[in-house]
Coordinates of C-alpha atoms in Angstrom, one line a residue:
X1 CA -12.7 33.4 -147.6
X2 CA -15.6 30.9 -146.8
X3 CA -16.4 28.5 -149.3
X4 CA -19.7 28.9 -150.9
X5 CA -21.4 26.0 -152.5
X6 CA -22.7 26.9 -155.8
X7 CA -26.7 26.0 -156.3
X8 CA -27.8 24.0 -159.3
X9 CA -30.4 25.8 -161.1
X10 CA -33.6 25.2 -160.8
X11 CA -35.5 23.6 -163.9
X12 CA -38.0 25.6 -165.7
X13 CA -41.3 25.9 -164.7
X14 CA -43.3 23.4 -166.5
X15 CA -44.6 25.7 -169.1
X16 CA -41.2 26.7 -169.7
X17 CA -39.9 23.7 -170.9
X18 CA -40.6 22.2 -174.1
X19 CA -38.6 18.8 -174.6
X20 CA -37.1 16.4 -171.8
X21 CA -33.6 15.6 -171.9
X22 CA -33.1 11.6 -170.8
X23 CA -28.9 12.2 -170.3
X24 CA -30.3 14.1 -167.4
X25 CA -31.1 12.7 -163.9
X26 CA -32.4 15.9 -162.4
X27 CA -35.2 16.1 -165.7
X28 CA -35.7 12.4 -165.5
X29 CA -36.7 12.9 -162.0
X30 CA -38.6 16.0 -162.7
X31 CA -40.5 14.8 -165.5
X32 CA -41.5 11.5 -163.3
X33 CA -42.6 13.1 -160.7
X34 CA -44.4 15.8 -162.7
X35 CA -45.9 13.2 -165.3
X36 CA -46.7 10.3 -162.5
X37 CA -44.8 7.9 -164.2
X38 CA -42.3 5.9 -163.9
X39 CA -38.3 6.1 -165.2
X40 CA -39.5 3.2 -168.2
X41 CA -42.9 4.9 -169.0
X42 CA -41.2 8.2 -169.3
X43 CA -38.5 6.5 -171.8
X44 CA -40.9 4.2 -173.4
X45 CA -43.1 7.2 -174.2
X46 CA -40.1 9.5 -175.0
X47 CA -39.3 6.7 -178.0
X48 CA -42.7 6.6 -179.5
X49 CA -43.7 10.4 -178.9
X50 CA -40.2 12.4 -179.2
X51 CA -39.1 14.4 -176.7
X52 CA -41.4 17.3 -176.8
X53 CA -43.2 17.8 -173.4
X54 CA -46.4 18.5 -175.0
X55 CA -46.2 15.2 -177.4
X56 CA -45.0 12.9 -174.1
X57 CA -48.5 14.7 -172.3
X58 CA -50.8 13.4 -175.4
X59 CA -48.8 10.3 -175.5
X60 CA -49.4 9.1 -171.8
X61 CA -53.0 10.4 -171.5
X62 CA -53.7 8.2 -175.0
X63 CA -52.2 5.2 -173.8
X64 CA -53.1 5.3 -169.9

């Protein structure tokens, strides 16, 4: 039997989702690249805002 690699599932779309999960690489990435920002923006405003999308969008745009 030929081995099959197994895919990772995709993350949500981006209305989908409503927090971001720093333990994980792949939504660290996602969110940088979907936000703009860098790894220590997205953590900086993850502390102040929480880790709801929605609070990290208001966050950012108030402190750009």
């Amino acid at each position: 039997m030929p081995h099959v690699r197994s895919v990772p599932a995709a993350l949500p779309a981006e209305d989908d989702d409503k927090s971001i999960d720093l333990r994980e690489p792949r939504s660290v990435r996602y969110w940088t690249e979907t936000l703009g920002v860098s790894e220590e923006q997205l953590h900086t405003a993850c502390e102040h805002a929480g880790a709801s999308v929605e609070e990290v969008r208001r966050y950012l745009g108030s402190n750009s």
